[in-house]
CSV table of C-alpha atoms and ligand atoms in Angstrom, one decimal:
chain,number,residue,atom,x,y,z
A,556,UNK,CA,107.5,233.4,161.2
A,557,UNK,CA,109.6,236.2,160.3
A,558,UNK,CA,111.6,237.7,157.5
A,559,UNK,CA,111.0,239.9,154.5
A,560,UNK,CA,107.8,241.5,153.3
A,561,UNK,CA,104.6,240.4,151.9
A,562,UNK,CA,103.1,242.1,148.7
A,563,UNK,CA,99.6,241.2,147.9
A,564,UNK,CA,97.9,242.1,144.4
A,565,UNK,CA,94.1,241.4,144.6
A,566,UNK,CA,91.7,242.4,141.9
A,567,UNK,CA,88.5,241.1,140.1
A,568,UNK,CA,89.3,238.8,137.2
A,569,UNK,CA,90.1,240.6,133.9
A,570,UNK,CA,91.6,243.7,135.9
A,571,UNK,CA,95.3,243.0,134.7
A,572,UNK,CA,96.6,241.7,138.1
A,573,UNK,CA,98.4,238.6,136.8
A,574,UNK,CA,100.3,240.7,134.2
A,575,UNK,CA,101.2,243.2,137.0
A,576,UNK,CA,102.4,240.6,139.1
A,577,UNK,CA,104.3,238.9,136.3
A,578,UNK,CA,105.9,242.2,135.4
A,579,UNK,CA,106.9,242.9,139.1
A,580,UNK,CA,108.5,239.5,139.6
A,581,UNK,CA,111.2,240.5,136.6
A,582,UNK,CA,112.3,243.7,138.4
A,583,UNK,CA,115.6,242.7,140.1
A,584,UNK,CA,115.4,245.3,142.4
A,585,UNK,CA,112.3,244.4,144.2
A,586,UNK,CA,113.9,240.9,145.2
A,587,UNK,CA,110.5,239.0,144.7
A,588,UNK,CA,109.5,235.6,144.7
A,589,UNK,CA,106.0,234.1,143.8
A,590,UNK,CA,104.0,232.4,146.6
A,591,UNK,CA,102.9,229.0,144.8
A,592,UNK,CA,99.4,228.3,146.2
A,593,UNK,CA,98.0,224.9,147.3
A,594,UNK,CA,94.7,223.9,145.5
A,595,UNK,CA,92.4,220.8,145.0
A,596,UNK,CA,91.2,222.0,141.7
A,597,UNK,CA,92.2,219.7,138.6
A,598,UNK,CA,95.3,220.9,136.7
A,599,UNK,CA,94.7,222.9,133.6
A,600,UNK,CA,96.7,222.7,130.3
A,601,UNK,CA,100.4,223.1,130.7
A,602,UNK,CA,100.3,223.8,134.6
A,603,UNK,CA,103.1,222.4,136.4
A,604,UNK,CA,103.0,221.1,140.0
A,605,UNK,CA,105.1,223.4,142.4
A,606,UNK,CA,105.2,225.9,139.7
A,607,UNK,CA,101.7,227.3,139.2
A,608,UNK,CA,100.2,225.4,142.0
A,609,UNK,CA,100.8,222.5,144.5
A,610,UNK,CA,98.0,220.1,143.4
A,611,UNK,CA,96.7,218.0,145.9
A,612,UNK,CA,93.5,215.8,146.5
A,613,UNK,CA,90.4,217.2,148.4
A,614,UNK,CA,91.6,214.8,151.4
A,615,UNK,CA,95.1,215.8,151.4
A,616,UNK,CA,94.0,219.6,151.4
A,617,UNK,CA,91.7,219.0,154.4
A,618,UNK,CA,94.6,217.2,156.3
A,619,UNK,CA,96.5,220.4,156.0
A,620,UNK,CA,93.7,222.4,157.2
A,621,UNK,CA,93.4,220.1,160.2
A,622,UNK,CA,97.0,220.4,160.8
A,623,UNK,CA,96.9,224.3,160.7
A,624,UNK,CA,99.4,224.4,157.9
A,625,UNK,CA,97.7,227.3,156.1
A,626,UNK,CA,98.1,230.9,156.5
A,627,UNK,CA,94.8,231.3,154.8
A,628,UNK,CA,92.6,228.9,152.7
A,629,UNK,CA,89.2,229.1,151.0
A,630,UNK,CA,86.7,226.9,149.3
A,631,UNK,CA,86.1,228.9,146.1
A,632,UNK,CA,83.7,226.5,144.6
A,633,UNK,CA,82.6,223.1,145.9
A,634,UNK,CA,85.6,220.9,146.6
A,635,UNK,CA,87.8,223.4,144.9
A,636,UNK,CA,90.1,224.6,147.6
A,637,UNK,CA,92.7,227.2,147.4
A,638,UNK,CA,95.3,228.1,150.1
A,639,UNK,CA,98.6,229.5,151.0
A,640,UNK,CA,100.8,227.2,153.1
A,641,UNK,CA,102.8,228.7,156.0
A,642,UNK,CA,105.9,226.5,154.6
A,643,UNK,CA,105.7,228.3,151.5
A,644,UNK,CA,106.2,231.7,152.7
A,645,UNK,CA,108.7,230.5,155.3
A,646,UNK,CA,110.8,228.9,152.3
A,647,UNK,CA,111.0,232.1,150.5
A,648,UNK,CA,111.5,234.2,153.3
A,649,UNK,CA,114.6,231.9,154.4
A,650,UNK,CA,115.9,232.5,150.8
A,651,UNK,CA,115.9,236.2,151.8
A,652,UNK,CA,112.9,237.1,149.3
A,653,UNK,CA,110.0,239.4,149.5
A,654,UNK,CA,107.1,237.3,148.7
A,655,UNK,CA,104.5,238.3,146.1
A,656,UNK,CA,100.8,236.9,146.0
A,657,UNK,CA,98.3,236.7,143.1
A,658,UNK,CA,95.3,235.5,145.2
A,659,UNK,CA,91.7,236.7,145.7
A,660,UNK,CA,90.4,239.6,147.8
A,661,UNK,CA,89.3,237.6,150.9
A,662,UNK,CA,92.5,235.5,150.9
A,663,UNK,CA,94.6,238.8,150.5
A,664,UNK,CA,92.9,240.5,153.2
A,665,UNK,CA,93.5,237.7,155.6
A,666,UNK,CA,97.0,237.7,155.1
A,667,UNK,CA,97.0,241.5,155.7
A,668,UNK,CA,95.3,240.9,159.0
A,669,UNK,CA,97.9,238.4,160.0
A,670,UNK,CA,100.8,240.4,159.2
A,671,UNK,CA,99.7,244.0,159.2
A,672,UNK,CA,103.2,245.6,159.2
A,673,UNK,CA,105.0,243.4,157.0
A,674,UNK,CA,102.3,243.3,154.2
A,675,UNK,CA,101.6,245.8,151.4
A,676,UNK,CA,98.1,244.9,150.0
A,677,UNK,CA,97.2,246.6,146.5
A,678,UNK,CA,93.8,246.5,145.0
A,679,UNK,CA,93.9,246.8,141.2
A,680,UNK,CA,90.7,248.5,139.9
A,681,UNK,CA,89.5,248.1,136.3
A,682,UNK,CA,88.3,251.3,134.5
A,683,UNK,CA,84.7,250.2,134.8
A,684,UNK,CA,82.6,247.2,135.3
A,685,UNK,CA,81.4,247.6,131.7
A,686,UNK,CA,85.1,247.8,130.8
A,687,UNK,CA,85.8,244.6,132.6
A,688,UNK,CA,83.0,242.7,130.8
A,689,UNK,CA,84.5,243.7,127.4
A,690,UNK,CA,88.0,242.5,128.4
A,691,UNK,CA,86.8,239.2,129.8
A,692,UNK,CA,84.8,238.8,126.6
A,693,UNK,CA,87.6,239.5,124.5
A,694,UNK,CA,90.1,237.3,126.3
A,695,UNK,CA,88.0,234.1,127.1
A,696,UNK,CA,86.1,231.3,125.6
A,697,UNK,CA,83.8,231.3,128.6
A,698,UNK,CA,80.2,231.2,128.2
A,699,UNK,CA,77.8,234.3,128.5
A,700,UNK,CA,76.7,232.9,131.9
A,701,UNK,CA,80.1,232.4,133.5
A,702,UNK,CA,81.0,235.9,132.3
A,703,UNK,CA,78.1,237.3,134.0
A,704,UNK,CA,79.1,235.4,137.2
A,705,UNK,CA,82.6,236.8,137.3
A,706,UNK,CA,81.1,240.3,136.7
A,707,UNK,CA,78.7,239.9,139.6
A,708,UNK,CA,81.6,238.8,141.5
A,709,UNK,CA,83.6,241.8,140.5
A,710,UNK,CA,81.0,244.2,141.8
A,711,UNK,CA,81.4,242.7,145.3
A,712,UNK,CA,85.0,242.6,145.1
A,713,UNK,CA,85.2,246.2,144.2
A,714,UNK,CA,83.5,247.2,147.3
A,715,UNK,CA,86.3,245.7,149.2
A,716,UNK,CA,88.8,248.3,147.6
A,717,UNK,CA,88.8,250.7,150.7
A,718,UNK,CA,90.3,248.0,152.8
A,719,UNK,CA,93.5,247.7,150.9
A,720,UNK,CA,96.6,249.9,151.7
A,721,UNK,CA,96.6,251.1,147.9
A,722,UNK,CA,94.6,251.0,144.8
A,723,UNK,CA,95.9,251.2,141.3
A,724,UNK,CA,93.6,252.1,138.5
A,725,UNK,CA,94.5,249.9,135.4
A,726,UNK,CA,93.3,252.3,132.6
A,727,UNK,CA,96.7,252.4,131.0
A,728,UNK,CA,98.7,249.3,131.5
A,729,UNK,CA,102.1,251.2,131.2
A,730,UNK,CA,101.1,253.6,133.8
A,731,UNK,CA,99.6,250.8,136.2
A,732,UNK,CA,103.1,249.0,135.7
A,733,UNK,CA,105.0,251.9,136.7
A,734,UNK,CA,102.8,252.8,139.5
A,735,UNK,CA,102.8,249.3,140.9
A,736,UNK,CA,106.7,249.3,140.7
A,737,UNK,CA,106.9,252.7,142.5
A,738,UNK,CA,104.7,251.5,145.3
A,739,UNK,CA,106.3,248.2,145.9
A,740,UNK,CA,109.8,249.7,145.5
A,741,UNK,CA,109.1,252.1,148.1
A,742,UNK,CA,107.5,249.6,150.5
A,743,UNK,CA,110.2,246.9,150.2
A,744,UNK,CA,113.0,249.6,150.7
A,745,UNK,CA,111.4,251.2,153.8
A,746,UNK,CA,113.1,250.4,157.0
A,747,UNK,CA,110.1,250.4,159.4
A,748,UNK,CA,108.2,247.2,160.1
B,1753,5GP,P1,92.2,229.7,139.1
B,1753,5GP,O1,91.5,228.6,139.3
B,1753,5GP,O2,91.7,230.4,137.9
B,1753,5GP,O3,93.6,229.4,138.9
B,1753,5GP,O4,92.0,230.7,140.3
B,1753,5GP,C1,90.7,231.0,140.9
B,1753,5GP,C2,90.9,232.0,142.0
B,1753,5GP,O5,91.5,231.4,143.0
B,1753,5GP,C3,91.5,233.3,141.7
B,1753,5GP,O6,90.9,234.4,141.9
B,1753,5GP,C4,92.9,233.3,142.4
B,1753,5GP,O7,93.4,234.5,142.6
B,1753,5GP,C5,92.5,232.5,143.7
B,1753,5GP,N1,93.5,232.0,144.3
B,1753,5GP,C6,94.6,231.4,143.8
B,1753,5GP,N2,95.4,230.9,145.0
B,1753,5GP,C7,94.8,231.2,146.0
B,1753,5GP,C8,95.2,231.3,147.5
B,1753,5GP,O8,96.1,230.6,147.8
B,1753,5GP,N3,94.2,231.7,148.3
B,1753,5GP,C9,93.1,232.1,147.8
B,1753,5GP,N4,92.3,232.7,148.9
B,1753,5GP,N5,92.9,232.3,146.8
B,1753,5GP,C10,93.6,231.8,145.7
C-alpha cells in the first residue's frame, strides 16, 4: 500500500470530532476523502450502505478478519464489530486522495503504528469531563446509565491523548475548526514522508 496521507481524528464521544471531520471534508485545498468503515452493527435510521458504513453480518465480518482484509478492527460491543478495510484506503489513495478517519482511539492509534510517517493523528479534547456530560445530555435521548458509561469511557480515552501527534481543545468550535484546518493543511502539504 502506498499513496497519500492518513488523517485520524479520535476523541471521546461528545467532543465534537464528527463536526470537525465534516468541516474538513468540505475544504477543497485539503483533498480529503472519508474512510467508510465496515461494521456488523445494525443499520440506524437513514444510514446508507457504502456511505456511512459497509454493513455486513458477523460471519461476513469474521471472514474478512480471517482473510487479513482489515487494517484494524475491533469488537466494540458484543458482536458489534468495526473495522477499516485495506481496500477502502487503497481505493481512496488510487483516486489521489488523502484519507480522513472518524474512528475510536484504539483504532486510530493502530493505524498510526502501521503508517507512522504517512499519518497525522489528532486527539480532540472536550473542555472537561463535566462539560462532556452536559453536551451528551443535551444532544441525546440516551438513558442516564448509557451517558454515564460514555463518560466513564471518556476518562479512559482522555488518558491516551499524549500518544497522539497533536491535541486540539474544543472549547470554542470556530477556534477548533481553524486549528484543525491549519494542522491538516500543513501536514498534507509537507513534502517529507
Ligand atoms: P457508531 O456505532 O456510533 O457509529 O460508532 C461507535 C464507535 O465505533 C465510535 O466511537 C466510532 O468512532 C467507532 N468506529 C467507527 N468505525 C470504526 C472503525 O473502522 N474502527 C474502529 N476501531 N472504530 C470505529
